[in-house]
Amino acid sequence: TQFWAGSHRSAGLIGFGAAAQVLRGAVDGVVPAGGCVAYDYRLMHRGMSNTSEDTVRPVLQFMYAKQSYKETKNYGATSLFEPAVAA
């Protein structure tokens, strides 16, 4: 996973793009085999290519947030668990 350091402080960012490299904000989350990466989910982040042969990279994702926080940038605004509210 690649992260844009400090991007959680700018609510107006809408994509990772080339600006992260130009501004020297891109950080590669490279860890040894068996390691894990933990980060503030508000950071802009993107998956990187898997260059190893015949290797599967399982992902376990856990998100913890205040009840008032609504995730809309990464997965949209529609909940899979809460019933839709009629407009």
PDB file of N, CA and C in Angstrom:
ATOM      1  N   THR A   1       0.845  -1.189   0.000  1.00  0.00           N
ATOM      2  CA  THR A   1       0.000   0.000   0.000  1.00  0.00           C
ATOM      3  C   THR A   1       0.879   1.237   0.000  1.00  0.00           C
ATOM      4  N   GLN A   2       0.477   2.230  -0.747  1.00  0.00           N
ATOM      5  CA  GLN A   2       1.194   3.501  -0.766  1.00  0.00           C
ATOM      6  C   GLN A   2       0.300   4.553  -0.128  1.00  0.00           C
ATOM      7  N   PHE A   3       0.907   5.410   0.670  1.00  0.00           N
ATOM      8  CA  PHE A   3       0.171   6.429   1.414  1.00  0.00           C
ATOM      9  C   PHE A   3       0.628   7.821   1.001  1.00  0.00           C
ATOM     10  N   TRP A   4      -0.266   8.787   1.114  1.00  0.00           N
ATOM     11  CA  TRP A   4       0.069  10.197   0.904  1.00  0.00           C
ATOM     12  C   TRP A   4       0.134  10.813   2.286  1.00  0.00           C
ATOM     13  N   ALA A   5       1.345  10.967   2.791  1.00  0.00           N
ATOM     14  CA  ALA A   5       1.565  11.477   4.143  1.00  0.00           C
ATOM     15  C   ALA A   5       0.921  12.849   4.323  1.00  0.00           C
ATOM     16  N   GLY A   6       0.158  13.020   5.403  1.00  0.00           N
ATOM     17  CA  GLY A   6      -0.476  14.292   5.715  1.00  0.00           C
ATOM     18  C   GLY A   6      -1.777  14.562   4.997  1.00  0.00           C
ATOM     19  N   SER A   7      -2.188  13.679   4.100  1.00  0.00           N
ATOM     20  CA  SER A   7      -3.400  13.933   3.314  1.00  0.00           C
ATOM     21  C   SER A   7      -4.666  13.916   4.162  1.00  0.00           C
ATOM     22  N   HIS A   8      -4.621  13.351   5.343  1.00  0.00           N
ATOM     23  CA  HIS A   8      -5.808  13.321   6.207  1.00  0.00           C
ATOM     24  C   HIS A   8      -6.180  14.718   6.712  1.00  0.00           C
ATOM     25  N   ARG A   9      -5.283  15.678   6.548  1.00  0.00           N
ATOM     26  CA  ARG A   9      -5.559  17.042   7.010  1.00  0.00           C
ATOM     27  C   ARG A   9      -6.253  17.894   5.946  1.00  0.00           C
ATOM     28  N   SER A  10      -6.432  17.351   4.737  1.00  0.00           N
ATOM     29  CA  SER A  10      -7.040  18.111   3.640  1.00  0.00           C
ATOM     30  C   SER A  10      -8.295  17.410   3.153  1.00  0.00           C
ATOM     31  N   ALA A  11      -9.436  17.863   3.584  1.00  0.00           N
ATOM     32  CA  ALA A  11     -10.699  17.223   3.218  1.00  0.00           C
ATOM     33  C   ALA A  11     -11.005  17.366   1.728  1.00  0.00           C
ATOM     34  N   GLY A  12     -10.400  18.336   1.039  1.00  0.00           N
ATOM     35  CA  GLY A  12     -10.714  18.590  -0.355  1.00  0.00           C
ATOM     36  C   GLY A  12     -10.022  17.672  -1.350  1.00  0.00           C
ATOM     37  N   LEU A  13      -9.081  16.844  -0.917  1.00  0.00           N
ATOM     38  CA  LEU A  13      -8.398  15.943  -1.851  1.00  0.00           C
ATOM     39  C   LEU A  13      -9.370  14.884  -2.334  1.00  0.00           C
ATOM     40  N   ILE A  14      -9.367  14.644  -3.642  1.00  0.00           N
ATOM     41  CA  ILE A  14     -10.306  13.662  -4.190  1.00  0.00           C
ATOM     42  C   ILE A  14      -9.612  12.507  -4.890  1.00  0.00           C
ATOM     43  N   GLY A  15      -8.308  12.503  -4.939  1.00  0.00           N
ATOM     44  CA  GLY A  15      -7.595  11.405  -5.566  1.00  0.00           C
ATOM     45  C   GLY A  15      -6.115  11.463  -5.263  1.00  0.00           C
ATOM     46  N   PHE A  16      -5.459  10.346  -5.416  1.00  0.00           N
ATOM     47  CA  PHE A  16      -4.034  10.263  -5.108  1.00  0.00           C
ATOM     48  C   PHE A  16      -3.220  10.996  -6.160  1.00  0.00           C
ATOM     49  N   GLY A  17      -3.280  10.550  -7.391  1.00  0.00           N
ATOM     50  CA  GLY A  17      -2.634  11.226  -8.515  1.00  0.00           C
ATOM     51  C   GLY A  17      -1.139  11.444  -8.384  1.00  0.00           C
ATOM     52  N   ALA A  18      -0.585  12.084  -9.397  1.00  0.00           N
ATOM     53  CA  ALA A  18       0.851  12.332  -9.467  1.00  0.00           C
ATOM     54  C   ALA A  18       1.315  13.388  -8.478  1.00  0.00           C
ATOM     55  N   ALA A  19       0.402  14.195  -7.975  1.00  0.00           N
ATOM     56  CA  ALA A  19       0.792  15.273  -7.052  1.00  0.00           C
ATOM     57  C   ALA A  19       1.514  14.738  -5.825  1.00  0.00           C
ATOM     58  N   ALA A  20       1.157  13.557  -5.356  1.00  0.00           N
ATOM     59  CA  ALA A  20       1.800  12.991  -4.165  1.00  0.00           C
ATOM     60  C   ALA A  20       3.297  12.810  -4.386  1.00  0.00           C
ATOM     61  N   GLN A  21       3.689  12.327  -5.563  1.00  0.00           N
ATOM     62  CA  GLN A  21       5.111  12.143  -5.855  1.00  0.00           C
ATOM     63  C   GLN A  21       5.797  13.490  -6.023  1.00  0.00           C
ATOM     64  N   VAL A  22       5.156  14.404  -6.723  1.00  0.00           N
ATOM     65  CA  VAL A  22       5.737  15.721  -6.965  1.00  0.00           C
ATOM     66  C   VAL A  22       5.968  16.454  -5.645  1.00  0.00           C
ATOM     67  N   LEU A  23       5.012  16.349  -4.732  1.00  0.00           N
ATOM     68  CA  LEU A  23       5.114  17.014  -3.436  1.00  0.00           C
ATOM     69  C   LEU A  23       5.905  16.197  -2.415  1.00  0.00           C
ATOM     70  N   ARG A  24       6.452  15.086  -2.870  1.00  0.00           N
ATOM     71  CA  ARG A  24       7.232  14.172  -2.023  1.00  0.00           C
ATOM     72  C   ARG A  24       6.448  13.705  -0.804  1.00  0.00           C
ATOM     73  N   GLY A  25       5.171  13.408  -1.032  1.00  0.00           N
ATOM     74  CA  GLY A  25       4.319  12.945   0.047  1.00  0.00           C
ATOM     75  C   GLY A  25       4.037  11.459  -0.008  1.00  0.00           C
ATOM     76  N   ALA A  26       4.453  10.780  -1.088  1.00  0.00           N
ATOM     77  CA  ALA A  26       4.161   9.357  -1.232  1.00  0.00           C
ATOM     78  C   ALA A  26       5.095   8.532  -0.360  1.00  0.00           C
ATOM     79  N   VAL A  27       4.499   7.620   0.405  1.00  0.00           N
ATOM     80  CA  VAL A  27       5.261   6.733   1.283  1.00  0.00           C
ATOM     81  C   VAL A  27       4.815   5.306   1.009  1.00  0.00           C
ATOM     82  N   ASP A  28       5.755   4.428   0.693  1.00  0.00           N
ATOM     83  CA  ASP A  28       5.430   3.019   0.459  1.00  0.00           C
ATOM     84  C   ASP A  28       5.363   2.279   1.785  1.00  0.00           C
ATOM     85  N   GLY A  29       4.267   1.577   2.015  1.00  0.00           N
ATOM     86  CA  GLY A  29       4.107   0.791   3.240  1.00  0.00           C
ATOM     87  C   GLY A  29       4.635  -0.610   3.036  1.00  0.00           C
ATOM     88  N   VAL A  30       5.942  -0.748   2.904  1.00  0.00           N
ATOM     89  CA  VAL A  30       6.566  -2.050   2.661  1.00  0.00           C
ATOM     90  C   VAL A  30       6.967  -2.659   3.997  1.00  0.00           C
ATOM     91  N   VAL A  31       6.532  -3.887   4.241  1.00  0.00           N
ATOM     92  CA  VAL A  31       6.870  -4.597   5.474  1.00  0.00           C
ATOM     93  C   VAL A  31       7.369  -5.995   5.124  1.00  0.00           C
ATOM     94  N   PRO A  32       8.141  -6.605   6.016  1.00  0.00           N
ATOM     95  CA  PRO A  32       8.613  -7.967   5.744  1.00  0.00           C
ATOM     96  C   PRO A  32       7.456  -8.971   5.745  1.00  0.00           C
ATOM     97  N   ALA A  33       7.687 -10.133   5.166  1.00  0.00           N
ATOM     98  CA  ALA A  33       6.678 -11.191   5.128  1.00  0.00           C
ATOM     99  C   ALA A  33       6.159 -11.454   6.533  1.00  0.00           C
ATOM    100  N   GLY A  34       4.837 -11.536   6.660  1.00  0.00           N
ATOM    101  CA  GLY A  34       4.214 -11.776   7.956  1.00  0.00           C
ATOM    102  C   GLY A  34       3.933 -10.502   8.736  1.00  0.00           C
ATOM    103  N   GLY A  35       4.399  -9.359   8.221  1.00  0.00           N
ATOM    104  CA  GLY A  35       4.191  -8.077   8.894  1.00  0.00           C
ATOM    105  C   GLY A  35       2.819  -7.507   8.590  1.00  0.00           C
ATOM    106  N   CYS A  36       2.518  -6.385   9.201  1.00  0.00           N
ATOM    107  CA  CYS A  36       1.246  -5.732   8.927  1.00  0.00           C
ATOM    108  C   CYS A  36       1.455  -4.219   8.874  1.00  0.00           C
ATOM    109  N   VAL A  37       0.505  -3.543   8.277  1.00  0.00           N
ATOM    110  CA  VAL A  37       0.540  -2.090   8.170  1.00  0.00           C
ATOM    111  C   VAL A  37      -0.717  -1.557   8.856  1.00  0.00           C
ATOM    112  N   ALA A  38      -0.542  -0.628   9.776  1.00  0.00           N
ATOM    113  CA  ALA A  38      -1.677   0.029  10.437  1.00  0.00           C
ATOM    114  C   ALA A  38      -1.562   1.521  10.149  1.00  0.00           C
ATOM    115  N   TYR A  39      -2.685   2.160   9.820  1.00  0.00           N
ATOM    116  CA  TYR A  39      -2.644   3.578   9.456  1.00  0.00           C
ATOM    117  C   TYR A  39      -3.985   4.232   9.720  1.00  0.00           C
ATOM    118  N   ASP A  40      -3.965   5.542   9.764  1.00  0.00           N
ATOM    119  CA  ASP A  40      -5.183   6.337   9.899  1.00  0.00           C
ATOM    120  C   ASP A  40      -5.925   6.244   8.574  1.00  0.00           C
ATOM    121  N   TYR A  41      -7.136   5.711   8.608  1.00  0.00           N
ATOM    122  CA  TYR A  41      -7.877   5.432   7.390  1.00  0.00           C
ATOM    123  C   TYR A  41      -8.216   6.679   6.584  1.00  0.00           C
ATOM    124  N   ARG A  42      -8.128   7.850   7.211  1.00  0.00           N
ATOM    125  CA  ARG A  42      -8.404   9.093   6.491  1.00  0.00           C
ATOM    126  C   ARG A  42      -7.284   9.456   5.538  1.00  0.00           C
ATOM    127  N   LEU A  43      -6.105   8.819   5.665  1.00  0.00           N
ATOM    128  CA  LEU A  43      -5.002   9.061   4.729  1.00  0.00           C
ATOM    129  C   LEU A  43      -5.395   8.583   3.338  1.00  0.00           C
ATOM    130  N   MET A  44      -5.028   9.357   2.333  1.00  0.00           N
ATOM    131  CA  MET A  44      -5.182   8.862   0.968  1.00  0.00           C
ATOM    132  C   MET A  44      -4.245   7.662   0.845  1.00  0.00           C
ATOM    133  N   HIS A  45      -4.748   6.582   0.297  1.00  0.00           N
ATOM    134  CA  HIS A  45      -3.939   5.381   0.139  1.00  0.00           C
ATOM    135  C   HIS A  45      -4.391   4.635  -1.112  1.00  0.00           C
ATOM    136  N   ARG A  46      -3.483   3.839  -1.629  1.00  0.00           N
ATOM    137  CA  ARG A  46      -3.813   3.044  -2.814  1.00  0.00           C
ATOM    138  C   ARG A  46      -2.997   1.768  -2.802  1.00  0.00           C
ATOM    139  N   GLY A  47      -3.549   0.740  -3.391  1.00  0.00           N
ATOM    140  CA  GLY A  47      -2.858  -0.535  -3.491  1.00  0.00           C
ATOM    141  C   GLY A  47      -1.758  -0.468  -4.530  1.00  0.00           C
ATOM    142  N   MET A  48      -0.727  -1.220  -4.311  1.00  0.00           N
ATOM    143  CA  MET A  48       0.378  -1.307  -5.270  1.00  0.00           C
ATOM    144  C   MET A  48       0.344  -2.696  -5.909  1.00  0.00           C
ATOM    145  N   SER A  49       1.044  -2.847  -7.004  1.00  0.00           N
ATOM    146  CA  SER A  49       1.030  -4.126  -7.712  1.00  0.00           C
ATOM    147  C   SER A  49       1.754  -5.207  -6.916  1.00  0.00           C
ATOM    148  N   ASN A  50       1.272  -6.422  -7.060  1.00  0.00           N
ATOM    149  CA  ASN A  50       1.905  -7.576  -6.448  1.00  0.00           C
ATOM    150  C   ASN A  50       2.871  -8.153  -7.472  1.00  0.00           C
ATOM    151  N   THR A  51       4.160  -7.959  -7.261  1.00  0.00           N
ATOM    152  CA  THR A  51       5.162  -8.392  -8.240  1.00  0.00           C
ATOM    153  C   THR A  51       5.717  -9.789  -7.956  1.00  0.00           C
ATOM    154  N   SER A  52       5.300 -10.405  -6.859  1.00  0.00           N
ATOM    155  CA  SER A  52       5.784 -11.754  -6.559  1.00  0.00           C
ATOM    156  C   SER A  52       4.998 -12.771  -7.384  1.00  0.00           C
ATOM    157  N   GLU A  53       5.678 -13.841  -7.776  1.00  0.00           N
ATOM    158  CA  GLU A  53       5.031 -14.863  -8.602  1.00  0.00           C
ATOM    159  C   GLU A  53       4.262 -15.844  -7.729  1.00  0.00           C
ATOM    160  N   ASP A  54       3.076 -16.215  -8.183  1.00  0.00           N
ATOM    161  CA  ASP A  54       2.265 -17.232  -7.517  1.00  0.00           C
ATOM    162  C   ASP A  54       2.076 -16.972  -6.022  1.00  0.00           C
ATOM    163  N   THR A  55       1.926 -15.715  -5.644  1.00  0.00           N
ATOM    164  CA  THR A  55       1.733 -15.371  -4.239  1.00  0.00           C
ATOM    165  C   THR A  55       0.427 -14.604  -4.084  1.00  0.00           C
ATOM    166  N   VAL A  56      -0.343 -15.010  -3.121  1.00  0.00           N
ATOM    167  CA  VAL A  56      -1.590 -14.327  -2.808  1.00  0.00           C
ATOM    168  C   VAL A  56      -1.331 -13.444  -1.594  1.00  0.00           C
ATOM    169  N   ARG A  57      -1.837 -12.221  -1.633  1.00  0.00           N
ATOM    170  CA  ARG A  57      -1.685 -11.312  -0.492  1.00  0.00           C
ATOM    171  C   ARG A  57      -3.050 -11.128   0.157  1.00  0.00           C
ATOM    172  N   PRO A  58      -3.325 -11.901   1.194  1.00  0.00           N
ATOM    173  CA  PRO A  58      -4.621 -11.732   1.852  1.00  0.00           C
ATOM    174  C   PRO A  58      -4.687 -10.387   2.567  1.00  0.00           C
ATOM    175  N   VAL A  59      -5.892  -9.826   2.640  1.00  0.00           N
ATOM    176  CA  VAL A  59      -6.083  -8.535   3.294  1.00  0.00           C
ATOM    177  C   VAL A  59      -7.181  -8.680   4.340  1.00  0.00           C
ATOM    178  N   LEU A  60      -6.890  -8.232   5.531  1.00  0.00           N
ATOM    179  CA  LEU A  60      -7.880  -8.148   6.594  1.00  0.00           C
ATOM    180  C   LEU A  60      -8.013  -6.677   6.935  1.00  0.00           C
ATOM    181  N   GLN A  61      -9.198  -6.145   6.790  1.00  0.00           N
ATOM    182  CA  GLN A  61      -9.398  -4.718   7.013  1.00  0.00           C
ATOM    183  C   GLN A  61     -10.340  -4.528   8.186  1.00  0.00           C
ATOM    184  N   PHE A  62      -9.932  -3.698   9.122  1.00  0.00           N
ATOM    185  CA  PHE A  62     -10.732  -3.385  10.298  1.00  0.00           C
ATOM    186  C   PHE A  62     -10.758  -1.878  10.439  1.00  0.00           C
ATOM    187  N   MET A  63     -11.956  -1.331  10.574  1.00  0.00           N
ATOM    188  CA  MET A  63     -12.075   0.124  10.707  1.00  0.00           C
ATOM    189  C   MET A  63     -12.785   0.445  12.006  1.00  0.00           C
ATOM    190  N   TYR A  64     -12.161   1.281  12.801  1.00  0.00           N
ATOM    191  CA  TYR A  64     -12.730   1.722  14.065  1.00  0.00           C
ATOM    192  C   TYR A  64     -12.875   3.230  14.003  1.00  0.00           C
ATOM    193  N   ALA A  65     -14.063   3.747  14.336  1.00  0.00           N
ATOM    194  CA  ALA A  65     -14.286   5.191  14.247  1.00  0.00           C
ATOM    195  C   ALA A  65     -15.360   5.617  15.244  1.00  0.00           C
ATOM    196  N   LYS A  66     -15.366   6.909  15.532  1.00  0.00           N
ATOM    197  CA  LYS A  66     -16.444   7.465  16.338  1.00  0.00           C
ATOM    198  C   LYS A  66     -17.754   7.255  15.590  1.00  0.00           C
ATOM    199  N   GLN A  67     -18.852   7.150  16.327  1.00  0.00           N
ATOM    200  CA  GLN A  67     -20.142   6.921  15.698  1.00  0.00           C
ATOM    201  C   GLN A  67     -20.508   8.065  14.742  1.00  0.00           C
ATOM    202  N   SER A  68     -20.022   9.247  15.016  1.00  0.00           N
ATOM    203  CA  SER A  68     -20.348  10.402  14.181  1.00  0.00           C
ATOM    204  C   SER A  68     -19.579  10.433  12.859  1.00  0.00           C
ATOM    205  N   TYR A  69     -18.502   9.640  12.737  1.00  0.00           N
ATOM    206  CA  TYR A  69     -17.701   9.628  11.504  1.00  0.00           C
ATOM    207  C   TYR A  69     -18.419   8.825  10.432  1.00  0.00           C
ATOM    208  N   LYS A  70     -18.568   9.394   9.265  1.00  0.00           N
ATOM    209  CA  LYS A  70     -19.195   8.706   8.142  1.00  0.00           C
ATOM    210  C   LYS A  70     -18.186   8.580   7.017  1.00  0.00           C
ATOM    211  N   GLU A  71     -17.834   7.370   6.674  1.00  0.00           N
ATOM    212  CA  GLU A  71     -16.882   7.106   5.605  1.00  0.00           C
ATOM    213  C   GLU A  71     -17.584   7.277   4.267  1.00  0.00           C
ATOM    214  N   THR A  72     -17.101   8.200   3.430  1.00  0.00           N
ATOM    215  CA  THR A  72     -17.704   8.425   2.122  1.00  0.00           C
ATOM    216  C   THR A  72     -16.678   8.430   0.993  1.00  0.00           C
ATOM    217  N   LYS A  73     -15.399   8.638   1.291  1.00  0.00           N
ATOM    218  CA  LYS A  73     -14.400   8.747   0.230  1.00  0.00           C
ATOM    219  C   LYS A  73     -14.013   7.399  -0.374  1.00  0.00           C
ATOM    220  N   ASN A  74     -13.902   6.367   0.434  1.00  0.00           N
ATOM    221  CA  ASN A  74     -13.391   5.096  -0.063  1.00  0.00           C
ATOM    222  C   ASN A  74     -14.473   4.120  -0.494  1.00  0.00           C
ATOM    223  N   TYR A  75     -15.620   4.168   0.172  1.00  0.00           N
ATOM    224  CA  TYR A  75     -16.647   3.178  -0.127  1.00  0.00           C
ATOM    225  C   TYR A  75     -18.009   3.773  -0.431  1.00  0.00           C
ATOM    226  N   GLY A  76     -18.104   5.075  -0.554  1.00  0.00           N
ATOM    227  CA  GLY A  76     -19.392   5.693  -0.843  1.00  0.00           C
ATOM    228  C   GLY A  76     -20.178   5.947   0.428  1.00  0.00           C
ATOM    229  N   ALA A  77     -21.385   6.426   0.274  1.00  0.00           N
ATOM    230  CA  ALA A  77     -22.189   6.835   1.418  1.00  0.00           C
ATOM    231  C   ALA A  77     -23.301   5.854   1.771  1.00  0.00           C
ATOM    232  N   THR A  78     -23.488   4.804   0.996  1.00  0.00           N
ATOM    233  CA  THR A  78     -24.556   3.854   1.237  1.00  0.00           C
ATOM    234  C   THR A  78     -24.068   2.725   2.153  1.00  0.00           C
ATOM    235  N   SER A  79     -24.766   2.528   3.255  1.00  0.00           N
ATOM    236  CA  SER A  79     -24.413   1.485   4.206  1.00  0.00           C
ATOM    237  C   SER A  79     -24.981   0.145   3.759  1.00  0.00           C
ATOM    238  N   LEU A  80     -24.222  -0.921   3.983  1.00  0.00           N
ATOM    239  CA  LEU A  80     -24.724  -2.257   3.720  1.00  0.00           C
ATOM    240  C   LEU A  80     -25.578  -2.769   4.885  1.00  0.00           C
ATOM    241  N   PHE A  81     -25.458  -2.096   6.036  1.00  0.00           N
ATOM    242  CA  PHE A  81     -26.072  -2.595   7.253  1.00  0.00           C
ATOM    243  C   PHE A  81     -27.222  -1.750   7.760  1.00  0.00           C
ATOM    244  N   GLU A  82     -27.220  -0.465   7.450  1.00  0.00           N
ATOM    245  CA  GLU A  82     -28.299   0.409   7.907  1.00  0.00           C
ATOM    246  C   GLU A  82     -29.340   0.553   6.810  1.00  0.00           C
ATOM    247  N   PRO A  83     -30.634   0.507   7.151  1.00  0.00           N
ATOM    248  CA  PRO A  83     -31.668   0.656   6.114  1.00  0.00           C
ATOM    249  C   PRO A  83     -31.605   2.049   5.470  1.00  0.00           C
ATOM    250  N   ALA A  84     -31.894   2.092   4.192  1.00  0.00           N
ATOM    251  CA  ALA A  84     -31.892   3.370   3.468  1.00  0.00           C
ATOM    252  C   ALA A  84     -33.005   4.257   3.989  1.00  0.00           C
ATOM    253  N   VAL A  85     -32.724   5.541   4.071  1.00  0.00           N
ATOM    254  CA  VAL A  85     -33.714   6.513   4.530  1.00  0.00           C
ATOM    255  C   VAL A  85     -34.400   7.099   3.309  1.00  0.00           C
ATOM    256  N   ALA A  86     -35.728   7.064   3.294  1.00  0.00           N
ATOM    257  CA  ALA A  86     -36.481   7.624   2.168  1.00  0.00           C
ATOM    258  C   ALA A  86     -36.364   9.138   2.158  1.00  0.00           C
ATOM    259  N   ALA A  87     -36.161   9.702   0.987  1.00  0.00           N
ATOM    260  CA  ALA A  87     -36.012  11.166   0.863  1.00  0.00           C
ATOM    261  C   ALA A  87     -37.333  11.869   0.798  1.00  0.00           C
TER     262      ALA A  87
END
